[in-house]
Amino acid sequence: MPATLTEVGRADSAVVAVRAAQMRKQAQGAQRVVAFVEQTLTPKEREVARLGTLNPDWTYEQIALFLGKRPRTVDSQLQAVYRKLEEAFGIQGASRGAMMRMLGR
């Protein structure tokens, strides 16, 4: 039996309501990540995290060369980012892959 226009309208409204709720949840998650980056990471940590996220194939040595730092410094700063990701989001064993997923890659 074909659906009435009223039934179709109700179904469409339900789909729109569910999608709107999903979008609100995504926006809240994005706001949480932005707050984490701005309020938790130091400027130097943000810098290496940004380069590590934008250039996933770069090694610590390449990031260090680009920034004029030592590879050990870059490693230490990224390790600090990973620790903070673990603390803020409960990500066990946070790594560069987890950082890229959380920070937008």
PDB file of C-alpha atoms in Angstrom:
ATOM      1  CA  MET A   1       0.000   0.000   0.000  1.00  0.00           C
ATOM      2  CA  PRO A   2       1.514   3.376  -0.990  1.00  0.00           C
ATOM      3  CA  ALA A   3       2.392   5.827   1.777  1.00  0.00           C
ATOM      4  CA  THR A   4       0.380   8.993   2.141  1.00  0.00           C
ATOM      5  CA  LEU A   5       2.009  12.380   1.790  1.00  0.00           C
ATOM      6  CA  THR A   6       1.577  12.887   5.527  1.00  0.00           C
ATOM      7  CA  GLU A   7       3.440   9.646   6.271  1.00  0.00           C
ATOM      8  CA  VAL A   8       6.218  10.584   3.851  1.00  0.00           C
ATOM      9  CA  GLY A   9       6.441  14.014   5.464  1.00  0.00           C
ATOM     10  CA  ARG A  10       6.744  12.500   8.945  1.00  0.00           C
ATOM     11  CA  ALA A  11       9.461  10.112   7.771  1.00  0.00           C
ATOM     12  CA  ASP A  12      11.359  12.979   6.128  1.00  0.00           C
ATOM     13  CA  SER A  13      11.063  15.039   9.321  1.00  0.00           C
ATOM     14  CA  ALA A  14      12.427  12.152  11.373  1.00  0.00           C
ATOM     15  CA  VAL A  15      15.393  11.739   9.013  1.00  0.00           C
ATOM     16  CA  VAL A  16      16.121  15.472   9.170  1.00  0.00           C
ATOM     17  CA  ALA A  17      15.935  15.433  12.983  1.00  0.00           C
ATOM     18  CA  VAL A  18      18.352  12.492  13.219  1.00  0.00           C
ATOM     19  CA  ARG A  19      20.772  14.119  10.772  1.00  0.00           C
ATOM     20  CA  ALA A  20      20.619  17.425  12.668  1.00  0.00           C
ATOM     21  CA  ALA A  21      21.449  15.611  15.922  1.00  0.00           C
ATOM     22  CA  GLN A  22      24.412  13.908  14.230  1.00  0.00           C
ATOM     23  CA  MET A  23      25.682  17.227  12.901  1.00  0.00           C
ATOM     24  CA  ARG A  24      25.391  18.839  16.361  1.00  0.00           C
ATOM     25  CA  LYS A  25      27.397  15.978  17.855  1.00  0.00           C
ATOM     26  CA  GLN A  26      30.102  16.343  15.181  1.00  0.00           C
ATOM     27  CA  ALA A  27      30.264  20.101  15.769  1.00  0.00           C
ATOM     28  CA  GLN A  28      30.652  19.571  19.517  1.00  0.00           C
ATOM     29  CA  GLY A  29      33.478  17.102  18.870  1.00  0.00           C
ATOM     30  CA  ALA A  30      35.206  19.582  16.572  1.00  0.00           C
ATOM     31  CA  GLN A  31      34.866  22.329  19.186  1.00  0.00           C
ATOM     32  CA  ARG A  32      36.430  20.032  21.770  1.00  0.00           C
ATOM     33  CA  VAL A  33      39.414  19.341  19.495  1.00  0.00           C
ATOM     34  CA  VAL A  34      39.891  23.061  18.783  1.00  0.00           C
ATOM     35  CA  ALA A  35      39.767  23.813  22.508  1.00  0.00           C
ATOM     36  CA  PHE A  36      42.306  21.039  23.146  1.00  0.00           C
ATOM     37  CA  VAL A  37      44.723  22.426  20.561  1.00  0.00           C
ATOM     38  CA  GLU A  38      44.357  26.047  21.669  1.00  0.00           C
ATOM     39  CA  GLN A  39      44.257  25.530  25.435  1.00  0.00           C
ATOM     40  CA  THR A  40      46.333  22.411  26.090  1.00  0.00           C
ATOM     41  CA  LEU A  41      49.165  22.382  23.567  1.00  0.00           C
ATOM     42  CA  THR A  42      52.044  24.820  23.788  1.00  0.00           C
ATOM     43  CA  PRO A  43      52.819  26.902  20.682  1.00  0.00           C
ATOM     44  CA  LYS A  44      55.817  24.650  19.912  1.00  0.00           C
ATOM     45  CA  GLU A  45      53.700  21.499  20.311  1.00  0.00           C
ATOM     46  CA  ARG A  46      51.049  22.974  18.007  1.00  0.00           C
ATOM     47  CA  GLU A  47      53.742  23.731  15.444  1.00  0.00           C
ATOM     48  CA  VAL A  48      55.168  20.204  15.314  1.00  0.00           C
ATOM     49  CA  ALA A  49      51.698  18.624  15.532  1.00  0.00           C
ATOM     50  CA  ARG A  50      50.534  20.735  12.585  1.00  0.00           C
ATOM     51  CA  LEU A  51      53.536  19.775  10.465  1.00  0.00           C
ATOM     52  CA  GLY A  52      53.283  16.130  11.500  1.00  0.00           C
ATOM     53  CA  THR A  53      49.598  16.101  10.568  1.00  0.00           C
ATOM     54  CA  LEU A  54      49.940  17.979   7.285  1.00  0.00           C
ATOM     55  CA  ASN A  55      52.963  15.933   6.192  1.00  0.00           C
ATOM     56  CA  PRO A  56      52.297  12.377   7.386  1.00  0.00           C
ATOM     57  CA  ASP A  57      55.235  10.953   5.436  1.00  0.00           C
ATOM     58  CA  TRP A  58      57.763  13.296   7.023  1.00  0.00           C
ATOM     59  CA  THR A  59      60.121  11.828   9.586  1.00  0.00           C
ATOM     60  CA  TYR A  60      61.081  13.607  12.803  1.00  0.00           C
ATOM     61  CA  GLU A  61      64.315  14.509  11.040  1.00  0.00           C
ATOM     62  CA  GLN A  62      62.460  16.179   8.159  1.00  0.00           C
ATOM     63  CA  ILE A  63      60.189  18.118  10.518  1.00  0.00           C
ATOM     64  CA  ALA A  64      63.246  19.159  12.524  1.00  0.00           C
ATOM     65  CA  LEU A  65      65.093  20.288   9.400  1.00  0.00           C
ATOM     66  CA  PHE A  66      62.085  22.326   8.255  1.00  0.00           C
ATOM     67  CA  LEU A  67      61.770  24.002  11.673  1.00  0.00           C
ATOM     68  CA  GLY A  68      65.495  24.391  12.317  1.00  0.00           C
ATOM     69  CA  LYS A  69      65.325  22.135  15.381  1.00  0.00           C
ATOM     70  CA  ARG A  70      67.011  18.946  16.483  1.00  0.00           C
ATOM     71  CA  PRO A  71      65.168  15.685  15.751  1.00  0.00           C
ATOM     72  CA  ARG A  72      65.210  14.853  19.474  1.00  0.00           C
ATOM     73  CA  THR A  73      63.396  18.115  20.223  1.00  0.00           C
ATOM     74  CA  VAL A  74      60.698  17.296  17.670  1.00  0.00           C
ATOM     75  CA  ASP A  75      60.403  13.793  19.111  1.00  0.00           C
ATOM     76  CA  SER A  76      60.006  15.175  22.652  1.00  0.00           C
ATOM     77  CA  GLN A  77      57.400  17.697  21.558  1.00  0.00           C
ATOM     78  CA  LEU A  78      55.379  15.080  19.662  1.00  0.00           C
ATOM     79  CA  GLN A  79      55.595  12.687  22.619  1.00  0.00           C
ATOM     80  CA  ALA A  80      54.136  15.468  24.782  1.00  0.00           C
ATOM     81  CA  VAL A  81      51.280  15.888  22.276  1.00  0.00           C
ATOM     82  CA  TYR A  82      50.591  12.140  22.355  1.00  0.00           C
ATOM     83  CA  ARG A  83      50.543  12.140  26.188  1.00  0.00           C
ATOM     84  CA  LYS A  84      48.122  15.039  26.222  1.00  0.00           C
ATOM     85  CA  LEU A  85      45.883  13.298  23.670  1.00  0.00           C
ATOM     86  CA  GLU A  86      45.806  10.258  25.945  1.00  0.00           C
ATOM     87  CA  GLU A  87      44.866  12.394  28.948  1.00  0.00           C
ATOM     88  CA  ALA A  88      42.281  14.566  27.198  1.00  0.00           C
ATOM     89  CA  PHE A  89      40.542  11.980  25.035  1.00  0.00           C
ATOM     90  CA  GLY A  90      41.361   8.654  26.675  1.00  0.00           C
ATOM     91  CA  ILE A  91      43.259   7.407  23.639  1.00  0.00           C
ATOM     92  CA  GLN A  92      45.443   4.546  24.825  1.00  0.00           C
ATOM     93  CA  GLY A  93      48.887   4.476  23.241  1.00  0.00           C
ATOM     94  CA  ALA A  94      48.309   7.677  21.256  1.00  0.00           C
ATOM     95  CA  SER A  95      50.558   7.873  18.219  1.00  0.00           C
ATOM     96  CA  ARG A  96      51.043   9.949  15.124  1.00  0.00           C
ATOM     97  CA  GLY A  97      48.132   8.133  13.468  1.00  0.00           C
ATOM     98  CA  ALA A  98      45.857   8.968  16.401  1.00  0.00           C
ATOM     99  CA  MET A  99      47.063  12.557  16.299  1.00  0.00           C
ATOM    100  CA  MET A 100      46.274  12.804  12.585  1.00  0.00           C
ATOM    101  CA  ARG A 101      42.776  11.376  13.122  1.00  0.00           C
ATOM    102  CA  MET A 102      42.049  13.756  16.001  1.00  0.00           C
ATOM    103  CA  LEU A 103      43.577  16.863  14.500  1.00  0.00           C
ATOM    104  CA  GLY A 104      42.046  16.597  11.099  1.00  0.00           C
ATOM    105  CA  ARG A 105      43.871  14.381   8.652  1.00  0.00           C
TER     106      ARG A 105
END
